[in-house]
Coordinates of C-alpha atoms in Angstrom, one line a residue:
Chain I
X231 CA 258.4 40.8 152.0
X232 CA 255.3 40.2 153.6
X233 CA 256.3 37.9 156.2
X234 CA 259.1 40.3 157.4
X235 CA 256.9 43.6 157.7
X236 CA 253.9 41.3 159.7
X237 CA 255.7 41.0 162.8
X238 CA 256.4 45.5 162.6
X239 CA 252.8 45.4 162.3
X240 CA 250.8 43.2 164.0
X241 CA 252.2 42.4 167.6
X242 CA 249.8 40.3 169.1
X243 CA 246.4 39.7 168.3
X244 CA 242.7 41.6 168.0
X245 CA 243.1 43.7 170.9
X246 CA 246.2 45.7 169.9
X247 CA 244.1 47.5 167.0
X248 CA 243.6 50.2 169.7
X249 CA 245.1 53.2 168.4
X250 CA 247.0 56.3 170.6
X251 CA 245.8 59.0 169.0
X252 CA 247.2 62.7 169.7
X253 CA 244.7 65.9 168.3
X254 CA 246.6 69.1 168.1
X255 CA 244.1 71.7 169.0
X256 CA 244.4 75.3 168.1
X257 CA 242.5 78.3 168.6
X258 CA 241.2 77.7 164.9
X259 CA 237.5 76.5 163.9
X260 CA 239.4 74.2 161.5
X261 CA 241.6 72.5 164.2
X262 CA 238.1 71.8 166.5
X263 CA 236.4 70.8 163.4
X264 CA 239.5 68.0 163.1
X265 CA 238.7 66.4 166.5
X266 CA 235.4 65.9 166.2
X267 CA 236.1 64.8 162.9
X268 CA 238.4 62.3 164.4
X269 CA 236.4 61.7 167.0
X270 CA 233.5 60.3 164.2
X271 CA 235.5 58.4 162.5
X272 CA 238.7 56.9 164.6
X273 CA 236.2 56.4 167.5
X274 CA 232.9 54.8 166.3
X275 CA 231.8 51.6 167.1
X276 CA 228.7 49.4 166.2
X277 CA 227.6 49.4 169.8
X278 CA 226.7 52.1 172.0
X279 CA 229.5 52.3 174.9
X280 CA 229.3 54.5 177.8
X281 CA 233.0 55.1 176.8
X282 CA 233.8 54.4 174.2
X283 CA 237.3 55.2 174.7
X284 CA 237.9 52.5 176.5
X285 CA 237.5 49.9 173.5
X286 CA 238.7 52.3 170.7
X287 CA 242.0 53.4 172.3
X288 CA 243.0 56.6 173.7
X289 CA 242.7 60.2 172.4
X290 CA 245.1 62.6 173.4
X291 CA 244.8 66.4 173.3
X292 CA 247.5 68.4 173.0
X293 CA 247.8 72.6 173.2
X294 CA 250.8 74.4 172.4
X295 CA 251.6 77.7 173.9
X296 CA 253.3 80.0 172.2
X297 CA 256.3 81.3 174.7
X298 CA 255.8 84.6 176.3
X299 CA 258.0 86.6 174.9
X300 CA 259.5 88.5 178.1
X301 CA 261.1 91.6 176.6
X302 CA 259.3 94.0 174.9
X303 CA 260.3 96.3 172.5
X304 CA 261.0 100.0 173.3
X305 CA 259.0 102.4 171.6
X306 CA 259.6 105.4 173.1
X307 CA 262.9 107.8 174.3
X308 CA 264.8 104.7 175.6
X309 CA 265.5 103.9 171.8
X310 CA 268.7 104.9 172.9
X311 CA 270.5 101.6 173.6
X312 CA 269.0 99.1 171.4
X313 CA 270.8 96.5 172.8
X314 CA 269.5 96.3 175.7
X315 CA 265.3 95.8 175.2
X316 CA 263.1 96.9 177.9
X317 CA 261.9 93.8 180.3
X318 CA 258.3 93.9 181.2
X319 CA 257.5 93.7 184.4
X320 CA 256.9 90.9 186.6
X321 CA 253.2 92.2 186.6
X322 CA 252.8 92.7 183.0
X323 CA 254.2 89.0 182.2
X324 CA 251.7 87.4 184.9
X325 CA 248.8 88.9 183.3
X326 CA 249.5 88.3 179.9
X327 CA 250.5 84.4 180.9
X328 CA 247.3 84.2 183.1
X329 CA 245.3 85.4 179.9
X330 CA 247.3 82.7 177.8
X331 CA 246.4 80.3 180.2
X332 CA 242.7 81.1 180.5
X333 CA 242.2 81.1 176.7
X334 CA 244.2 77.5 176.5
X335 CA 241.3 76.3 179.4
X336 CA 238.6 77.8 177.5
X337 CA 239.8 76.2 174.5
X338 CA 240.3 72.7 175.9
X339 CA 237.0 73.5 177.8
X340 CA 235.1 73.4 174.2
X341 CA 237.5 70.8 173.0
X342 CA 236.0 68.2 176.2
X343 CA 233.0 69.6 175.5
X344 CA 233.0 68.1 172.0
X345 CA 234.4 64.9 173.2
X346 CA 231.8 64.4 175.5
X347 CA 229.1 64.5 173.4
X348 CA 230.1 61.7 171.6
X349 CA 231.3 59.5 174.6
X350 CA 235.0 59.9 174.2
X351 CA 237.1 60.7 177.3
X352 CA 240.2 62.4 175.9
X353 CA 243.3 63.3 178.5
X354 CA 244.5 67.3 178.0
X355 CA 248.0 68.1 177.4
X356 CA 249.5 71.6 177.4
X357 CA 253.1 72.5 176.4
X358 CA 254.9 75.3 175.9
X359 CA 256.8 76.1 173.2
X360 CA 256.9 76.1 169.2
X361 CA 253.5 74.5 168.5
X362 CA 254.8 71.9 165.7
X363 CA 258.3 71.3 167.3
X364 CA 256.0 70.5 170.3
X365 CA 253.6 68.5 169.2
X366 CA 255.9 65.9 166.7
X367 CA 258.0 65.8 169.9
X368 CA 255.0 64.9 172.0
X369 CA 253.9 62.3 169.5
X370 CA 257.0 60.6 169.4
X371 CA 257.2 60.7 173.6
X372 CA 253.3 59.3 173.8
X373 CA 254.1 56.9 170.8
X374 CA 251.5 57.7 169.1
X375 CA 250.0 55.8 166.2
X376 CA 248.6 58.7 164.6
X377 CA 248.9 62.5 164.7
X378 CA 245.7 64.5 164.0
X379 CA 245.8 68.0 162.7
X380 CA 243.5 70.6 161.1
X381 CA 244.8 72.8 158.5
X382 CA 243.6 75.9 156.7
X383 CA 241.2 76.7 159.1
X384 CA 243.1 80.1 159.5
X385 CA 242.3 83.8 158.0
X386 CA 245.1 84.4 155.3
X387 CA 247.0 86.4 157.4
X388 CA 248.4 83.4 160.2
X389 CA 247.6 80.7 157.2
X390 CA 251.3 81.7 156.6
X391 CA 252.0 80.6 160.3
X392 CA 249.7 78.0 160.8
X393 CA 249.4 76.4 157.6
X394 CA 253.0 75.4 158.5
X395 CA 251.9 73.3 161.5
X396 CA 250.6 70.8 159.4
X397 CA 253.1 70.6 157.1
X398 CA 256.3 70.5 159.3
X399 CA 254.4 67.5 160.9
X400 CA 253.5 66.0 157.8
X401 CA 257.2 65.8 157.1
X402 CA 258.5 65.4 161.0
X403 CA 256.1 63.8 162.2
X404 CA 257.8 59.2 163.4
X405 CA 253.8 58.6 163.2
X406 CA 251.2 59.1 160.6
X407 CA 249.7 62.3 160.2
X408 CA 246.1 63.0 159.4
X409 CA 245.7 66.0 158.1
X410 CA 241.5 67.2 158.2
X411 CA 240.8 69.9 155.8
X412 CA 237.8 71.9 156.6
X413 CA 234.4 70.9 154.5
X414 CA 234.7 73.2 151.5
X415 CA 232.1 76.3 152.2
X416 CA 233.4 76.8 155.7
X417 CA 234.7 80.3 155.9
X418 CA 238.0 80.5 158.2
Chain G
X1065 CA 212.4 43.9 141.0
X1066 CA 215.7 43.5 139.8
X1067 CA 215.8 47.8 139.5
X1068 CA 214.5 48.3 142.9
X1069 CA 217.3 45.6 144.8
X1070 CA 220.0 47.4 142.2
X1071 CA 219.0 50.7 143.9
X1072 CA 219.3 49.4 147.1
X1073 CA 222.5 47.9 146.9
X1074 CA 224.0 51.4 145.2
X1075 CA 222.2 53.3 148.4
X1076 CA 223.7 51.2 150.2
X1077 CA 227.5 51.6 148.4
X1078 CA 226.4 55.6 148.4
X1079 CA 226.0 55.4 152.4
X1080 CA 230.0 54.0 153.2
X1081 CA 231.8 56.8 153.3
X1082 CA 235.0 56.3 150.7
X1083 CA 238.5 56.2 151.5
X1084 CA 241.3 56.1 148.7
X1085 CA 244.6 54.5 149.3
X1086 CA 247.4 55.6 146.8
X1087 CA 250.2 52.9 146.1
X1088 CA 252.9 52.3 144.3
X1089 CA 255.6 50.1 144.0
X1090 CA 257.7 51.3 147.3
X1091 CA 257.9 49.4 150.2
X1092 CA 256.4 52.5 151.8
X1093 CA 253.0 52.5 149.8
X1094 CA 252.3 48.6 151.0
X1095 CA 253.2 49.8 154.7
X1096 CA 250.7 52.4 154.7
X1097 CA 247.9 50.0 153.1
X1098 CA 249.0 47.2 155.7
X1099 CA 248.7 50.1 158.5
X1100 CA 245.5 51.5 157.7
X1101 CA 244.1 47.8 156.8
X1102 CA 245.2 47.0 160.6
X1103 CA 243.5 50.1 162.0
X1104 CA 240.3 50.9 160.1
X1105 CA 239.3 47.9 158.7
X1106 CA 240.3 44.9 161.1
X1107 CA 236.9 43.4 162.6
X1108 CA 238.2 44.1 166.1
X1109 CA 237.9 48.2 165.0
X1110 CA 235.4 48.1 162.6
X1111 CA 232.8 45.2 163.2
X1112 CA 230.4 46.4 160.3
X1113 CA 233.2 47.8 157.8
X1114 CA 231.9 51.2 157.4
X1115 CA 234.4 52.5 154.8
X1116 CA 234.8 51.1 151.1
X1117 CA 238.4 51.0 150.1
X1118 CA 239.5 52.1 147.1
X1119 CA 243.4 51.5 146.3
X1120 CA 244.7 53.0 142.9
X1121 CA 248.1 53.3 142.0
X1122 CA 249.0 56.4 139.2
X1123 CA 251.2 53.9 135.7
X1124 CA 253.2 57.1 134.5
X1125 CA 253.3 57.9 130.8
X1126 CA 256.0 55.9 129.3
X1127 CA 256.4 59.7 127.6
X1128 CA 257.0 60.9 131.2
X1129 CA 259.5 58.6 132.1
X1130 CA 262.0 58.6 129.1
X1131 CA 262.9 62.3 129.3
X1132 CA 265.4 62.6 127.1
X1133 CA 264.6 62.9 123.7
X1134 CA 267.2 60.5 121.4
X1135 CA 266.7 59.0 117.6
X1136 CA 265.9 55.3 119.5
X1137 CA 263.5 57.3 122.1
X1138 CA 260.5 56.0 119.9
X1139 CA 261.8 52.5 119.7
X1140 CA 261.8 52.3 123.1
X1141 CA 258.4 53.8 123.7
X1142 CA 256.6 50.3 123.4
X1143 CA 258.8 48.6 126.0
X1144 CA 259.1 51.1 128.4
X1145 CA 254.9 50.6 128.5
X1146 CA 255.2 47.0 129.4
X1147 CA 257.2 47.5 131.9
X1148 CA 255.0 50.4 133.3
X1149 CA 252.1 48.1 132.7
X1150 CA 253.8 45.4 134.1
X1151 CA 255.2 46.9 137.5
X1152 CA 251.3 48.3 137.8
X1153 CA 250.1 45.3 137.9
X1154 CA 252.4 43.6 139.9
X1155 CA 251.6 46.5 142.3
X1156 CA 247.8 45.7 142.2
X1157 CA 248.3 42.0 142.8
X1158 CA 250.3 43.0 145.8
X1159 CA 247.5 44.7 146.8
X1160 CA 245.0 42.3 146.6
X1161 CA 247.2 39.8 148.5
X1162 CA 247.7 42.3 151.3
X1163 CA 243.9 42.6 151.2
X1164 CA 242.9 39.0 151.3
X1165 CA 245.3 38.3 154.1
X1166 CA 243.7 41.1 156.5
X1167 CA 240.4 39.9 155.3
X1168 CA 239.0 42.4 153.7
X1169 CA 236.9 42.0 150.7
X1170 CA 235.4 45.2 149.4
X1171 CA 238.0 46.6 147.7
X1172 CA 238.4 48.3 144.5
X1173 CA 241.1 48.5 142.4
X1174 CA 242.1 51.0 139.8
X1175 CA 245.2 51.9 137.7
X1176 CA 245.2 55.2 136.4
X1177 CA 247.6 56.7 133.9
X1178 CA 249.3 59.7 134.5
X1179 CA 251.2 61.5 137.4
X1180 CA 250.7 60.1 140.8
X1181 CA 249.7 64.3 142.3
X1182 CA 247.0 64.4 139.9
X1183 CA 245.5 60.7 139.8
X1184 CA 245.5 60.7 143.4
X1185 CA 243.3 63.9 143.7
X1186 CA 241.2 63.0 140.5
X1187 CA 240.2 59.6 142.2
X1188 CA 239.4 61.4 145.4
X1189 CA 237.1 63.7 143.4
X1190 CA 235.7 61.2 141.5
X1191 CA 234.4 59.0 144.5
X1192 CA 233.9 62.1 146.6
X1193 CA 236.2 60.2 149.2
X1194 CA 236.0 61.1 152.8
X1195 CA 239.8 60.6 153.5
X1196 CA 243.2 59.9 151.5
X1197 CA 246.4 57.9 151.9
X1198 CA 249.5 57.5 150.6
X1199 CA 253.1 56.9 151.9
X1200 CA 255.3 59.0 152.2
X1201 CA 258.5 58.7 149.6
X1202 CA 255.7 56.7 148.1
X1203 CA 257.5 57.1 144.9
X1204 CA 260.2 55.0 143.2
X1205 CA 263.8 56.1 143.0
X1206 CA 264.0 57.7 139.7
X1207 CA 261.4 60.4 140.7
X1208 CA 261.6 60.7 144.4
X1209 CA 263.2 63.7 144.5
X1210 CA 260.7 65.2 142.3
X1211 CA 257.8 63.4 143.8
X1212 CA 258.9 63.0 147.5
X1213 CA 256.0 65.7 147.2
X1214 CA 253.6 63.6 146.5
X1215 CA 252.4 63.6 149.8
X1216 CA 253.1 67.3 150.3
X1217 CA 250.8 67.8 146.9
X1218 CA 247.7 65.6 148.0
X1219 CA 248.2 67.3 151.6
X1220 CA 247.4 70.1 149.8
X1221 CA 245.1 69.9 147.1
X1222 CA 243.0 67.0 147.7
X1223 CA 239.7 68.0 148.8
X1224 CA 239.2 65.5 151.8
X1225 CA 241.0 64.4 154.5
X1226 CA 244.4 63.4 154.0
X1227 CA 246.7 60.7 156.0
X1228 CA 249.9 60.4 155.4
X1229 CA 251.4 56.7 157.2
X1230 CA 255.1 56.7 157.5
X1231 CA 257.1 54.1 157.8
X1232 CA 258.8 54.3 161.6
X1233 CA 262.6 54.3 161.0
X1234 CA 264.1 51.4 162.3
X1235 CA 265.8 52.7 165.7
X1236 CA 269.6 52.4 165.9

């Protein structure tokens, strides 16, 4: 059985031990504490690279958006027709979108930040959509060899929301999924 | 003297940081071991082998397995433990030849009795690992579709780092 799985496995020699490795990051303390987590102990080496990137593979960070939502509800005397929900305006939809986009930057900002100081260049992805949907689909696309998300780093309220990323790529997930659990004492 | 270079050789144990491999006797469990063999532990990756490997595989109770409770149940008990015993060795041996053949020597073993959920975490706990893995469906037939939640149980209740390596599904 052996003989049949080595070629799945090992194609080719030393050098193809780099690993692709994608880090979901969310606005949680839990999810930054998984990449530098990741980034101690997928990316260390005995020597002390510029980049270390470059011999260790390639890290990956990916930031899903939640879609805007471009109807909001009515609260007021146009309760009339519920079938047809008010539609923000143009206005109202570019803020809002500008502030989604600024806090994604600020978060992938901290998230280079934290690669830097441990000498690992890391490419930025940012996708729209369902968070898990997007980032199992994204792993699949990038072939990743491995899928790193945080989990539980969440106040109980969006633990109910978030919790579920890791676990829908746990079970969707082609690649393998790490799944970093905050160091017990952390507070969410 | 011989104190002193024991103490040393337990820091230095103390100082790799642990990781725990769960197995059994699914094709699933050896892929994850020969995956995470090839990615943390081949010279290439890991020149001074900074993680000690721990691969354990849960025997059930022979009590466990035999669910239905018959006049020859009892009878049966003693055989139904070799054959546990037997399979968890095989599944060890397995182990240690998937080991040898990526080279990698400090390794321990362990069979522990009981269900897979809590020997995984116990194991964890009792080497204060720094990460876990298992398979996924790393369970055999009769129980996987209790124990297809294996995974989903160590994901949750472990208290380290869990991986979880599938195997890719052969594309049509």
């Amino acid at each position: 059985m052996e003989e049949s799985q080595a070629p799945v496995m090992a194609e080719g020699g030393g050098e193809d031990k780099k690993m692709k490795v994608l880090v979901a990051v969310e606005e949680t303390e839990g999810s930054l504490y998984a990449l530098s987590w990741a980034l101690d102990n997928l990316f260390t080496s005995a020597s002390d690279v510029p980049d270390k990137t470059e011999s260790l593979g390639r890290l990956v960070l990916i930031h899903a958006q939640q879609p805007l939502q471009h109807f909001m509800h009515p609260v007021g005397p146009c309760m009339t027709d519920p079938h047809h929900p008010v539609y923000a305006t143009s206005s109202v939809i570019d803020s809002v979108r500008r502030a989604q986009e600024q806090n994604s930057r600020n978060l992938l900002e901290r998230a280079t930040q934290v690669c830097r100081s441990k000498l690992v260049e890391a490419e930025m992805v940012i996708v729209d959509g369902d968070p898990k949907e997007m980032i199992c689909q994204f792993a699949e696309q990038m072939q990743a060899d491995l899928l790193v998300v945080g989990s539980r780093g969440l106040s109980k309220i969006r633990r109910a929301i978030l919790g579920s990323v890791s676990d829908y790529c746990a079970h969707h997930a082609t690649c393998p999924v790490l799944i970093v659990k905050p160091p017990k004492g952390n507070h969410p | 003297m011989a104190a002193k270079a024991e103490d040393a050789s337990t820091a230095e144990a103390v100082g790799k940081a642990v990781m725990v491999v769960g197995i059994d006797d699914s094709e699933h469990s050896f892929y994850a071991l020969q995956w995470t063999l090839l990615h943390f532990f081949s010279p290439a990756v890991r020149p001074s082998g900074s993680y000690k490997l721990v691969i354990v595989t849960a025997k059930p109770t022979p009590t466990s397995v035999i669910s239905v409770a018959s006049p020859g149940a009892t009878d049966v008990l003693p055989f139904v433990e070799s054959d546990l015993r037997k399979i968890s060795s095989q599944v060890i041996e397995k182990a240690k030849d998937i080991c040898a053949a990526h080279s990698v020597l400090d390794v321990e073993y362990e069979v522990v009795e009981g269900d897979a959920r809590n020997v995984l975490c116990e194991v964890v706990d009792k080497h204060h690992a720094e990460m876990l893995v298992v398979g996924s469906h790393g369970y055999g037939a009769i129980k996987r579709a209790v124990l297809g939640s294996v995974s989903d149980y160590c994901a949750h209740h472990a208290h380290c780092t869990v991986m979880i390596v599938k195997k890719p599904k052969p594309k049509h």
